mmCIF file of C-alpha atoms in Angstrom:
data_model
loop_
_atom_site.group_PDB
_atom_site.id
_atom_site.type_symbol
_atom_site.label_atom_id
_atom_site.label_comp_id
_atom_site.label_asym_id
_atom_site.label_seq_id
_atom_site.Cartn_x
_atom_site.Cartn_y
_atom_site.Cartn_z
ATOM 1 C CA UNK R 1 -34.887 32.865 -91.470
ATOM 2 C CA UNK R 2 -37.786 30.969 -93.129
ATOM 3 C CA UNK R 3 -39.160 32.691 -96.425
ATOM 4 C CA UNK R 4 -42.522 31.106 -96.761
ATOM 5 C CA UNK R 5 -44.029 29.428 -93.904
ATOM 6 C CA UNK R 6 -47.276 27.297 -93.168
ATOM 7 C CA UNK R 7 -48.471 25.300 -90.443
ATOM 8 C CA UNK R 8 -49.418 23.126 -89.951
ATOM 9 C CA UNK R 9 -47.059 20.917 -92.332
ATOM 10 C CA UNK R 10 -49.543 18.082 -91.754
ATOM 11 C CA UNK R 11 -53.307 17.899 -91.541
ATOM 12 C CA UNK R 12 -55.521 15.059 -90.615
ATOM 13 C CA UNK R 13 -59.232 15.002 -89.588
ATOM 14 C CA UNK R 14 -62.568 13.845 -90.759
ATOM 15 C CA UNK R 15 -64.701 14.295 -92.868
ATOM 16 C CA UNK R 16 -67.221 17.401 -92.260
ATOM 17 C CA UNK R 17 -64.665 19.269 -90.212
ATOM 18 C CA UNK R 18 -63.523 23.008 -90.632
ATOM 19 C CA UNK R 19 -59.787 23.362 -90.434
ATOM 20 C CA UNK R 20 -57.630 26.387 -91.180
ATOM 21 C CA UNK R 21 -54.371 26.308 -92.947
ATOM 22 C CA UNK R 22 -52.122 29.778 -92.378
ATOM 23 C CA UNK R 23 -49.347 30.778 -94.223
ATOM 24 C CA UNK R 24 -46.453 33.711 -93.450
ATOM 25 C CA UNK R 25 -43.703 35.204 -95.510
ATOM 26 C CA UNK R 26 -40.915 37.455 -94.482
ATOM 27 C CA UNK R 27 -40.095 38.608 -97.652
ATOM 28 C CA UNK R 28 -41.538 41.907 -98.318
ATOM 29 C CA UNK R 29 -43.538 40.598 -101.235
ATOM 30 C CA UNK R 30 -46.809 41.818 -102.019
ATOM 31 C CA UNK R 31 -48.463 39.082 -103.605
ATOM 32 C CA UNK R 32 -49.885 35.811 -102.279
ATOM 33 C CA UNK R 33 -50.444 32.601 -103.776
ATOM 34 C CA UNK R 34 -52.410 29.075 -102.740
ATOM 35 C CA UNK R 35 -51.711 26.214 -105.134
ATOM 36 C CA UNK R 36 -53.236 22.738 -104.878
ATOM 37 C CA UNK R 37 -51.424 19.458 -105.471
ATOM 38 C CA UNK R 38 -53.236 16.657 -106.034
ATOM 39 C CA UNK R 39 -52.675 12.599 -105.502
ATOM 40 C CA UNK R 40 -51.589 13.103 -109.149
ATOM 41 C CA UNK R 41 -48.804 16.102 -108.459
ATOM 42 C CA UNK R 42 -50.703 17.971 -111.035
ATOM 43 C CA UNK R 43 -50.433 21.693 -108.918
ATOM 44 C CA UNK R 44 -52.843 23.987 -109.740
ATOM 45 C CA UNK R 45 -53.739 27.635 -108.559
ATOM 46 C CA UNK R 46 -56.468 28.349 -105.851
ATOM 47 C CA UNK R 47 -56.233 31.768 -104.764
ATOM 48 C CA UNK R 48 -54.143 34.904 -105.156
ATOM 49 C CA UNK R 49 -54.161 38.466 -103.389
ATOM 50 C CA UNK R 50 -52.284 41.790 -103.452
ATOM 51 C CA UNK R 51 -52.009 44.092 -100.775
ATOM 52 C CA UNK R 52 -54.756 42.202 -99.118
ATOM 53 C CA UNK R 53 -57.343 42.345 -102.251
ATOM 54 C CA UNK R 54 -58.360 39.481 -103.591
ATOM 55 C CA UNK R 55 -57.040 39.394 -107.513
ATOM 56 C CA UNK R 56 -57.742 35.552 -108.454
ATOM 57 C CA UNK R 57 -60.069 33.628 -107.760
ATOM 58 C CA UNK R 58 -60.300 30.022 -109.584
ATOM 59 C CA UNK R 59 -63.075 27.959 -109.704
ATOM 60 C CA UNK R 60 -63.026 26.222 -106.469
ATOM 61 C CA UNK R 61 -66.009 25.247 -104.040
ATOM 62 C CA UNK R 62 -66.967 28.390 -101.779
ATOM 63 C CA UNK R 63 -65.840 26.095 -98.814
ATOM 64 C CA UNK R 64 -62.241 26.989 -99.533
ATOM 65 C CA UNK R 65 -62.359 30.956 -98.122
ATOM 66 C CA UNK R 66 -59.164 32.204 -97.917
ATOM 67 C CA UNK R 67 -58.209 35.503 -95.394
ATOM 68 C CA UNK R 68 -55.384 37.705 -95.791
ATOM 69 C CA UNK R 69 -55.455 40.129 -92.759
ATOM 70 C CA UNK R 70 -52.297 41.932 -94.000
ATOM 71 C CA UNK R 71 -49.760 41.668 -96.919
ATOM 72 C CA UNK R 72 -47.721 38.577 -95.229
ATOM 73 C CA UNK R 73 -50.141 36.753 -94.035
ATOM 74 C CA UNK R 74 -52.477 34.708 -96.343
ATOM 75 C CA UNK R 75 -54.483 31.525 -94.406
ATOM 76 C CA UNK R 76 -56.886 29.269 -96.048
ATOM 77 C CA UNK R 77 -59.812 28.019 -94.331
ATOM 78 C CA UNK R 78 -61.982 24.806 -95.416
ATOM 79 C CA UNK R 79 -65.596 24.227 -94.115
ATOM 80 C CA UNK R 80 -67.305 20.821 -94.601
ATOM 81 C CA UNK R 81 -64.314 18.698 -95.200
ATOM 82 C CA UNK R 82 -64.492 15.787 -98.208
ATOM 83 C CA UNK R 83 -62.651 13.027 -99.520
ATOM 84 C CA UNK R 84 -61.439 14.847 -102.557
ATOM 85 C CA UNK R 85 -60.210 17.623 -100.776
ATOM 86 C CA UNK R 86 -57.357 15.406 -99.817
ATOM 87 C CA UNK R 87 -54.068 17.224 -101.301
ATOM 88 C CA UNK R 88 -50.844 19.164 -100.691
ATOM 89 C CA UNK R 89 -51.958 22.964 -100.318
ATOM 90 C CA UNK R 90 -48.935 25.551 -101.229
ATOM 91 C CA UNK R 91 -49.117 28.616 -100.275
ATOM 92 C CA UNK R 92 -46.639 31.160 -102.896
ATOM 93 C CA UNK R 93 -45.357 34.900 -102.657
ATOM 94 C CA UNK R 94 -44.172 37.178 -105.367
ATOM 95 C CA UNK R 95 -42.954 40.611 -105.177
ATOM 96 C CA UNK R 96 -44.851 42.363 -108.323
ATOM 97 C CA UNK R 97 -42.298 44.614 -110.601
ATOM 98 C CA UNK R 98 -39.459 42.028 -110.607
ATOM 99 C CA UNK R 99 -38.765 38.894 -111.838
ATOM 100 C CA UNK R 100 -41.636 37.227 -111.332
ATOM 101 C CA UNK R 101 -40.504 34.701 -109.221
ATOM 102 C CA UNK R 102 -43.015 32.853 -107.217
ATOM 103 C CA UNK R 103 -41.397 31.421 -103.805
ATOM 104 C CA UNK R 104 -42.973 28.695 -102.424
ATOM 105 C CA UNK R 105 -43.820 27.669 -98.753
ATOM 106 C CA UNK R 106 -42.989 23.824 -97.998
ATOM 107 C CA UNK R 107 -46.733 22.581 -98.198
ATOM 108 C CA UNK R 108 -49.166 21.271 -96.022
ATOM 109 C CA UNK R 109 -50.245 17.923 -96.706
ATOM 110 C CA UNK R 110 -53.637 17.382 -95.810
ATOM 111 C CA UNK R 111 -55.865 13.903 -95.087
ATOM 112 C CA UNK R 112 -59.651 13.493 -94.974
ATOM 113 C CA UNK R 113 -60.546 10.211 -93.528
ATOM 114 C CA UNK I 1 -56.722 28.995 -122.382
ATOM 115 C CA UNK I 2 -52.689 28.647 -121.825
ATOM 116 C CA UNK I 3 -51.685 25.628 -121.311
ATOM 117 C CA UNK I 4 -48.338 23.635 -120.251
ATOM 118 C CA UNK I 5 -47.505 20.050 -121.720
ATOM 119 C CA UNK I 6 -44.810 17.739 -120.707
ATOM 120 C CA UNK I 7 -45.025 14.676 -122.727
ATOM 121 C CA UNK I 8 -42.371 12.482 -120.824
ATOM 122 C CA UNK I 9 -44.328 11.127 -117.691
ATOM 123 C CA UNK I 10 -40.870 9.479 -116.553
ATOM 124 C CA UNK I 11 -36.968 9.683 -117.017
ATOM 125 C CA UNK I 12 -33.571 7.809 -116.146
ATOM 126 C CA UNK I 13 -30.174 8.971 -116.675
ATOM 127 C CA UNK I 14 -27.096 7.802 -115.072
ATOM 128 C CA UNK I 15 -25.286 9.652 -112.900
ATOM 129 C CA UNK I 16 -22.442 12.386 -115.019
ATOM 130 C CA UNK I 17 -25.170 12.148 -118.019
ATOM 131 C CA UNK I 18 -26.689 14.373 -119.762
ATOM 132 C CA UNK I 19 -30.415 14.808 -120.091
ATOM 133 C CA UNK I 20 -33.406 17.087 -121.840
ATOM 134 C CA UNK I 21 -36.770 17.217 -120.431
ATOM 135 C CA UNK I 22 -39.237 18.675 -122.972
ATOM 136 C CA UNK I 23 -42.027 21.314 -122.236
ATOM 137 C CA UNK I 24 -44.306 23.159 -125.329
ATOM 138 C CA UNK I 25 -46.850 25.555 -124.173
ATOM 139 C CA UNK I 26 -49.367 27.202 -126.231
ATOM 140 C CA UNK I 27 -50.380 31.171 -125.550
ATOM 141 C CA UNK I 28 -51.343 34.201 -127.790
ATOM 142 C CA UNK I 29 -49.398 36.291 -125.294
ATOM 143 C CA UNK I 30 -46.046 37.937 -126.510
ATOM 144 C CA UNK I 31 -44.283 39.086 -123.734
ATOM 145 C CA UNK I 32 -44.436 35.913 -121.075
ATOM 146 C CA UNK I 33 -42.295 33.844 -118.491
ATOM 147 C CA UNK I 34 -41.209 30.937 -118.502
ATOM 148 C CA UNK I 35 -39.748 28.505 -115.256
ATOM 149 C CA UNK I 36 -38.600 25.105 -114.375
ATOM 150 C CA UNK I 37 -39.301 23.773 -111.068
ATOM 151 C CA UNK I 38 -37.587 20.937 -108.910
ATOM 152 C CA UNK I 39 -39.646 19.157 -106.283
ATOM 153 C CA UNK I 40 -37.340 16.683 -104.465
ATOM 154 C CA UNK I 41 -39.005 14.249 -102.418
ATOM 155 C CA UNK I 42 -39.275 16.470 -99.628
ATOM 156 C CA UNK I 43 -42.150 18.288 -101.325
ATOM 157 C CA UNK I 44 -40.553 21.799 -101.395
ATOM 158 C CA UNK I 45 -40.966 23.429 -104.454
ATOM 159 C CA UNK I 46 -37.603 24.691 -105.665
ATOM 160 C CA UNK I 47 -37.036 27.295 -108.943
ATOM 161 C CA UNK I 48 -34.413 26.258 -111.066
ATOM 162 C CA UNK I 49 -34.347 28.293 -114.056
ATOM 163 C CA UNK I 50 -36.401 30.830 -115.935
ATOM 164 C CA UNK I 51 -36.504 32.515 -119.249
ATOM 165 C CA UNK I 52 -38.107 36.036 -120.254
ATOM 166 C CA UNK I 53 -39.934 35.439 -123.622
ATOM 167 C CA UNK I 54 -38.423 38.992 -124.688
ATOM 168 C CA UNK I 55 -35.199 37.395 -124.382
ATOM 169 C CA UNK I 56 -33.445 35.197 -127.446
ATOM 170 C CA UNK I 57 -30.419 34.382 -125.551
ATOM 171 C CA UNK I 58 -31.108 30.653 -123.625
ATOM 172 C CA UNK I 59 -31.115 31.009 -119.633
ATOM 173 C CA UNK I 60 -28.265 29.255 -117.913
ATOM 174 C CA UNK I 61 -27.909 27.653 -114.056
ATOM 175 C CA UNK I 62 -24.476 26.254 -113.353
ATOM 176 C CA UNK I 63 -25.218 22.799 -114.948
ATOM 177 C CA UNK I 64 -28.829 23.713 -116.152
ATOM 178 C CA UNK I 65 -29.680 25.262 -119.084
ATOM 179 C CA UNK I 66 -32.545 25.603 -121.217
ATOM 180 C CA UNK I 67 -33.380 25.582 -125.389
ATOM 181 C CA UNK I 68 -35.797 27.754 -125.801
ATOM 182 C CA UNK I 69 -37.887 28.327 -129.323
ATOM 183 C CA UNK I 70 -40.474 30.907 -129.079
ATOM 184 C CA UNK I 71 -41.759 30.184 -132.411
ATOM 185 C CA UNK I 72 -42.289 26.303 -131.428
ATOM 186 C CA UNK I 73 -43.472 27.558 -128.231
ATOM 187 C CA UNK I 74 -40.938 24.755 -126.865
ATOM 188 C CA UNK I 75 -39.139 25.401 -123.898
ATOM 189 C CA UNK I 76 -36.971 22.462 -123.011
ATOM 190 C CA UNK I 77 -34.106 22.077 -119.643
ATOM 191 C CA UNK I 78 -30.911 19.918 -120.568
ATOM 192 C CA UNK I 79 -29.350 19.067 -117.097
ATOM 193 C CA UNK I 80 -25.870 18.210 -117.220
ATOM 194 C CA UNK I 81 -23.488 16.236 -115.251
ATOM 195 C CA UNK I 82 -26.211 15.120 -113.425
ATOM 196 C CA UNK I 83 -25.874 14.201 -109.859
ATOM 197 C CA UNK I 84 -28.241 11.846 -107.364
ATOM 198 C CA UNK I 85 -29.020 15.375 -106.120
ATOM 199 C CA UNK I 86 -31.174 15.711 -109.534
ATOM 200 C CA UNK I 87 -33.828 12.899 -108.757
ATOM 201 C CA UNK I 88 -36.538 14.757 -108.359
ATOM 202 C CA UNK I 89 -40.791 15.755 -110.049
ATOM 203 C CA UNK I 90 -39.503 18.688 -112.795
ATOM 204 C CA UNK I 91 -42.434 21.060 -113.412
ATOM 205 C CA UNK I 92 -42.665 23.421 -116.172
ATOM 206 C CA UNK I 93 -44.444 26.733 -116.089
ATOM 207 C CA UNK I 94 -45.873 29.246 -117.942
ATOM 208 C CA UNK I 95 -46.598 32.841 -116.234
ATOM 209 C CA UNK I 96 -49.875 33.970 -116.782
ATOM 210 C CA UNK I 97 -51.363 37.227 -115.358
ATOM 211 C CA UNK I 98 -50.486 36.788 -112.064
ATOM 212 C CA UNK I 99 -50.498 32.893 -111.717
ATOM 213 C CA UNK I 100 -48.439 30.301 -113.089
ATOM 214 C CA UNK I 101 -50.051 27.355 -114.925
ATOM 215 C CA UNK I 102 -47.971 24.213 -114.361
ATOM 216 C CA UNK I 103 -47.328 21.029 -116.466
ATOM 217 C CA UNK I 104 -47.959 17.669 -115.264
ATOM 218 C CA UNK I 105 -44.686 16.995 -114.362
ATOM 219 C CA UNK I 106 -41.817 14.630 -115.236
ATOM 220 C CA UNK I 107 -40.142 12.449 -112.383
ATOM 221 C CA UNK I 108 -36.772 12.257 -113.248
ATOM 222 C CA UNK I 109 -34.241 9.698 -111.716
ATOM 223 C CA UNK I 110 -30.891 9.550 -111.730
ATOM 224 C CA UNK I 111 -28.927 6.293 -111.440
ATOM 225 C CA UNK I 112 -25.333 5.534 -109.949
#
């Protein structure tokens, strides 16, 4: 009875690859979240939608694209692989109207050699 | 621009102790949310506590519990009786809009 799901839970490839990242909640919630965490732990926000619409969208390089083909499903897909984009990716849902809790998936950690 | 400081980078306390881990945050908002997040060593991302802004009364968790001062934008979490369990990164974080902007985090680590 998982809440927030992802897979894979760990990532490695090469440099100048494309490589997806999905995440699933069984929650009900209507919001989705991705978060980065970098070598540092500092987490910061990506990418959120509602009902499937895009609502934030931080400054991050266009090859981060993220797809949410219906409310509990929100994947993140990376062209052109680097170095820096090295990290733990979270992916988050919230049901808007309550108490604003975000729940968090358990993270996929991902390596660019 | 909201932001989220944690000024202790590191912290000990022995096991049964009791110990505060500081957060201010600075916003122009006046209605806001506030959390405290736990991520053990196994990564997951666990809420602890949280505290409405419209609230004065100080949110309470079984052995966590938090001093909040909206006028000193401080928003601290005293742990108490704390237990190996506890070592952990502690995040705070401040609800903006729809996202939450996080702290740098304090690892906390508690001693037998």
């Amino acid at each position: 009875d998982t809440a927030v799901s992802q897979t894979p839970k760990y990532l490695v490839t090469q440099m100048g690859n494309d490589k997806s990242i999905k995440c699933e909640q069984n929650l009900g919630h209507d919001t989705m979240y991705w978060y980065k965490q970098d070598s540092k732990k500092f987490l910061k926000i990506m990418f959120s939608y509602n009902n499937k619409e895009l609502i934030i969208n931080e400054t991050v390089p266009n090859r981060f694209s993220p797809k949410s083909p219906d409310k509990a499903h929100l994947n993140l897909h990376i062209n052109s692989l680097e170095l820096g984009d090295s990290a733990v990716y979270f992916c988050a849902s919230r049901l808007t109207g309550s108490s604003y809790e975000q729940y968090f998936g358990p993270g996929t950690r991902l390596t660019v050699t | 621009a909201q932001t989220v400081t944690q000024s202790q980078p590191e912290m000990s306390v022995q096991e049964a102790e009791t110990v505060t881990l500081s957060c201010t945050y600075d916003t122009s908002e006046s209605n806001y949310y506030l959390f405290w997040y736990k991520q053990p060593p196994s990564r997951q991302m666990i809420l602890v506590i949280r505290q409405e802004a419209y609230k004065q009364q100080n949110a309470t968790e079984n052995r966590f519990s938090v001093n909040f001062q909206k006028a000193a934008k401080s928003f601290s979490l005293k742990i108490s009786d704390s237990q190996l369990g506890d070592t952990a990164m502690y995040f705070c974080a401040f609800l903006y809009g729809n996202k939450l902007v996080f702290g740098a985090g304090t690892i906390l680590r508690v001693k037998s």
